[in-house]
mmCIF file of C-alpha atoms in Angstrom:
data_model
loop_
_atom_site.group_PDB
_atom_site.id
_atom_site.type_symbol
_atom_site.label_atom_id
_atom_site.label_comp_id
_atom_site.label_asym_id
_atom_site.label_seq_id
_atom_site.Cartn_x
_atom_site.Cartn_y
_atom_site.Cartn_z
ATOM 1 C CA GLY A 8 -6.112 26.225 10.243
ATOM 2 C CA PRO A 9 -6.724 23.059 12.280
ATOM 3 C CA GLN A 10 -8.747 20.323 10.613
ATOM 4 C CA PRO A 11 -12.354 20.155 12.090
ATOM 5 C CA LYS A 12 -13.105 16.886 13.800
ATOM 6 C CA LEU A 13 -15.175 14.589 11.671
ATOM 7 C CA ASN A 14 -18.794 13.896 12.904
ATOM 8 C CA TYR A 15 -19.548 10.261 11.867
ATOM 9 C CA ASN A 16 -23.249 10.346 13.060
ATOM 10 C CA LYS A 17 -24.746 10.165 9.532
ATOM 11 C CA LEU A 18 -22.284 7.517 8.350
ATOM 12 C CA ILE A 19 -22.802 5.410 11.430
ATOM 13 C CA THR A 20 -26.558 5.695 11.129
ATOM 14 C CA THR A 21 -26.389 4.629 7.492
ATOM 15 C CA LEU A 22 -24.156 1.613 8.371
ATOM 16 C CA GLN A 23 -26.284 0.631 11.270
ATOM 17 C CA SER A 24 -29.479 0.780 9.028
ATOM 18 C CA ALA A 25 -27.724 -1.727 6.694
ATOM 19 C CA ASN A 26 -27.925 -4.341 9.465
ATOM 20 C CA LEU A 27 -24.247 -4.398 9.975
ATOM 21 C CA PRO A 28 -23.789 -4.809 13.804
ATOM 22 C CA GLN A 29 -20.704 -3.167 15.342
ATOM 23 C CA ILE A 30 -19.443 -2.452 11.816
ATOM 24 C CA HIS A 31 -19.274 1.358 12.549
ATOM 25 C CA VAL A 32 -16.874 0.761 15.433
ATOM 26 C CA THR A 33 -14.739 -1.433 13.209
ATOM 27 C CA LEU A 34 -14.731 1.096 10.389
ATOM 28 C CA GLN A 35 -13.951 3.978 12.767
ATOM 29 C CA ASN A 36 -11.017 1.861 14.198
ATOM 30 C CA LEU A 37 -9.799 1.155 10.643
ATOM 31 C CA ARG A 38 -9.857 4.856 9.769
ATOM 32 C CA ASN A 39 -7.966 5.666 12.922
ATOM 33 C CA GLY A 40 -5.443 2.836 12.212
ATOM 34 C CA THR A 41 -6.395 0.995 15.469
ATOM 35 C CA THR A 42 -6.134 -2.690 15.474
ATOM 36 C CA THR A 43 -6.030 -3.465 19.154
ATOM 37 C CA GLY A 44 -8.750 -4.629 21.283
ATOM 38 C CA THR A 45 -10.477 -2.551 23.890
ATOM 39 C CA THR A 46 -9.792 -2.984 27.609
ATOM 40 C CA ASN A 47 -12.692 -4.172 29.782
ATOM 41 C CA GLY A 48 -12.058 -4.510 33.507
ATOM 42 C CA GLY A 49 -8.345 -5.010 32.968
ATOM 43 C CA THR A 50 -8.467 -7.685 30.408
ATOM 44 C CA THR A 51 -8.083 -7.169 26.742
ATOM 45 C CA GLN A 52 -10.779 -8.334 24.488
ATOM 46 C CA GLN A 53 -10.100 -10.126 21.217
ATOM 47 C CA PRO A 54 -8.998 -7.515 18.549
ATOM 48 C CA GLN A 55 -12.185 -7.336 16.601
ATOM 49 C CA LEU A 56 -10.817 -5.437 13.658
ATOM 50 C CA THR A 57 -7.837 -7.700 13.173
ATOM 51 C CA ASN A 58 -10.039 -10.698 13.293
ATOM 52 C CA LEU A 59 -12.527 -9.193 10.826
ATOM 53 C CA LEU A 60 -9.959 -8.145 8.186
ATOM 54 C CA HIS A 61 -7.819 -11.391 8.389
ATOM 55 C CA ASN A 62 -10.641 -13.894 8.447
ATOM 56 C CA PRO A 63 -11.514 -14.402 4.726
ATOM 57 C CA HIS A 64 -15.234 -15.131 5.439
ATOM 58 C CA SER A 65 -15.692 -12.007 7.628
ATOM 59 C CA TYR A 66 -13.675 -9.782 5.311
ATOM 60 C CA THR A 67 -15.723 -11.008 2.379
ATOM 61 C CA THR A 68 -18.987 -10.302 4.304
ATOM 62 C CA LEU A 69 -17.772 -6.818 5.210
ATOM 63 C CA LEU A 70 -16.879 -5.855 1.644
ATOM 64 C CA HIS A 71 -20.160 -7.360 0.352
ATOM 65 C CA HIS A 72 -22.185 -5.220 2.590
ATOM 66 C CA VAL A 73 -20.065 -2.060 2.878
ATOM 67 C CA LEU A 74 -19.000 -1.433 -0.697
ATOM 68 C CA PRO A 75 -22.684 -0.942 -1.962
ATOM 69 C CA THR A 76 -23.349 1.305 1.037
ATOM 70 C CA PHE A 77 -20.316 3.380 0.326
ATOM 71 C CA GLN A 78 -21.194 3.531 -3.340
ATOM 72 C CA THR A 79 -24.726 4.744 -2.505
ATOM 73 C CA LEU A 80 -23.349 7.435 -0.145
ATOM 74 C CA LEU A 81 -20.856 8.605 -2.770
ATOM 75 C CA THR A 82 -23.252 8.691 -5.724
ATOM 76 C CA THR A 83 -26.648 9.463 -4.538
ATOM 77 C CA GLN A 84 -26.721 10.503 -0.762
ATOM 78 C CA THR A 85 -23.858 13.033 -0.885
ATOM 79 C CA ARG A 86 -22.514 15.486 -3.533
ATOM 80 C CA PRO A 87 -19.091 16.741 -4.104
ATOM 81 C CA ASN A 88 -18.541 19.925 -2.102
ATOM 82 C CA PRO A 89 -15.585 22.329 -2.394
ATOM 83 C CA ASN A 90 -15.876 23.314 1.258
ATOM 84 C CA PRO A 91 -13.616 20.821 3.200
ATOM 85 C CA GLN A 92 -15.546 21.700 6.386
ATOM 86 C CA SER A 93 -18.848 20.674 4.930
ATOM 87 C CA TRP A 94 -20.573 17.538 6.174
ATOM 88 C CA GLU A 95 -20.727 15.986 2.717
ATOM 89 C CA HIS A 96 -17.059 16.610 1.939
ATOM 90 C CA ARG A 97 -15.958 15.068 5.340
ATOM 91 C CA VAL A 98 -18.146 12.027 4.949
ATOM 92 C CA ARG A 99 -16.900 11.420 1.251
ATOM 93 C CA HIS A 100 -13.396 11.926 2.435
ATOM 94 C CA SER A 101 -13.749 9.453 5.348
ATOM 95 C CA ILE A 102 -15.211 6.760 3.055
ATOM 96 C CA LEU A 103 -12.231 7.205 0.624
ATOM 97 C CA GLU A 104 -9.758 7.025 3.491
ATOM 98 C CA LEU A 105 -11.357 3.811 4.686
ATOM 99 C CA LEU A 106 -11.274 2.324 1.170
ATOM 100 C CA THR A 107 -7.558 3.065 0.824
ATOM 101 C CA LYS A 108 -6.896 1.235 4.109
ATOM 102 C CA PHE A 109 -8.586 -1.956 3.450
ATOM 103 C CA PRO A 110 -6.007 -4.816 3.206
ATOM 104 C CA GLN A 111 -5.392 -5.551 -0.605
ATOM 105 C CA ASN A 112 -5.285 -9.318 -0.442
ATOM 106 C CA ASP A 113 -6.950 -12.189 -2.271
ATOM 107 C CA VAL A 114 -10.352 -11.411 -0.732
ATOM 108 C CA LEU A 115 -10.299 -7.888 -1.874
ATOM 109 C CA ARG A 116 -9.424 -9.189 -5.447
ATOM 110 C CA LEU A 117 -13.010 -10.307 -5.783
ATOM 111 C CA PHE A 118 -14.189 -6.756 -5.079
ATOM 112 C CA ALA A 119 -11.470 -4.933 -6.946
ATOM 113 C CA GLY A 120 -13.645 -4.152 -9.954
ATOM 114 C CA LYS A 121 -16.453 -2.586 -7.657
ATOM 115 C CA MET A 122 -13.839 -0.539 -5.740
ATOM 116 C CA LEU A 123 -12.376 0.697 -9.019
ATOM 117 C CA GLU A 124 -15.869 1.629 -10.219
ATOM 118 C CA ILE A 125 -16.384 3.685 -6.973
ATOM 119 C CA ALA A 126 -12.930 5.255 -7.131
ATOM 120 C CA MET A 127 -13.331 6.257 -10.759
ATOM 121 C CA GLY A 128 -16.690 7.877 -10.056
ATOM 122 C CA VAL A 129 -15.151 10.031 -7.402
ATOM 123 C CA LEU A 130 -12.146 10.794 -9.435
ATOM 124 C CA CYS A 131 -14.165 12.170 -12.381
ATOM 125 C CA ARG A 132 -16.638 14.200 -10.212
ATOM 126 C CA ASP A 133 -15.086 15.241 -6.983
ATOM 127 C CA TYR A 134 -12.839 18.076 -5.819
ATOM 128 C CA GLU A 135 -9.114 17.861 -5.476
ATOM 129 C CA GLU A 136 -8.694 16.540 -1.956
ATOM 130 C CA ASN A 137 -11.111 13.596 -2.498
ATOM 131 C CA ALA A 138 -10.002 13.084 -6.084
ATOM 132 C CA LEU A 139 -6.507 12.563 -4.909
ATOM 133 C CA LEU A 140 -7.483 9.878 -2.510
ATOM 134 C CA ALA A 141 -9.626 8.156 -5.266
ATOM 135 C CA GLY A 142 -6.624 8.373 -7.549
ATOM 136 C CA ARG A 143 -4.495 6.668 -4.965
ATOM 137 C CA LEU A 144 -7.012 3.933 -4.631
ATOM 138 C CA VAL A 145 -7.115 3.540 -8.479
ATOM 139 C CA PHE A 146 -3.360 3.269 -8.564
ATOM 140 C CA ASP A 147 -3.162 0.784 -5.684
ATOM 141 C CA LEU A 148 -5.867 -1.363 -7.292
ATOM 142 C CA HIS A 149 -4.072 -1.456 -10.593
ATOM 143 C CA LYS A 150 -0.739 -2.126 -8.997
ATOM 144 C CA ASN A 151 -2.098 -5.075 -6.947
ATOM 145 C CA TYR A 152 -4.867 -6.499 -9.190
ATOM 146 C CA ARG A 153 -4.062 -5.510 -12.842
ATOM 147 C CA VAL A 154 -4.877 -8.893 -14.127
ATOM 148 C CA GLY A 155 -8.166 -9.044 -12.149
ATOM 149 C CA ILE A 156 -9.531 -5.686 -13.226
ATOM 150 C CA ALA A 157 -8.135 -5.458 -16.800
ATOM 151 C CA ALA A 158 -11.360 -6.859 -18.296
#
């Protein structure tokens, strides 16, 4: 059947509570593959997502705040659920989708170990759909940063 539309309310609330202004919009845009700005009165605003991910300082700050929040959500605030329509499964799946879409560049190299730890935790405990995304993330991290995470 058709995939249910994901409700981001709990994820957004969690991210807002972590004092990350506008990060929920950025993450939702990243999940949707949107990198263009919004239109306001006929003029296009600066593409917030593109600036965030391509500015090393902003990207570092994003990863520094978001990865621990994602890890908490995946390890203590949600549990693996075999029902793909359950709230927990959808939140876990969205987090993993976002992690696979972060640009893998020199900034991410600093966080590759943490991302590998998150992905391996999901890979060992979650159901097939989420485990496949976690496996993809593990593969991408090893492919791009094998020297940085070999220790």
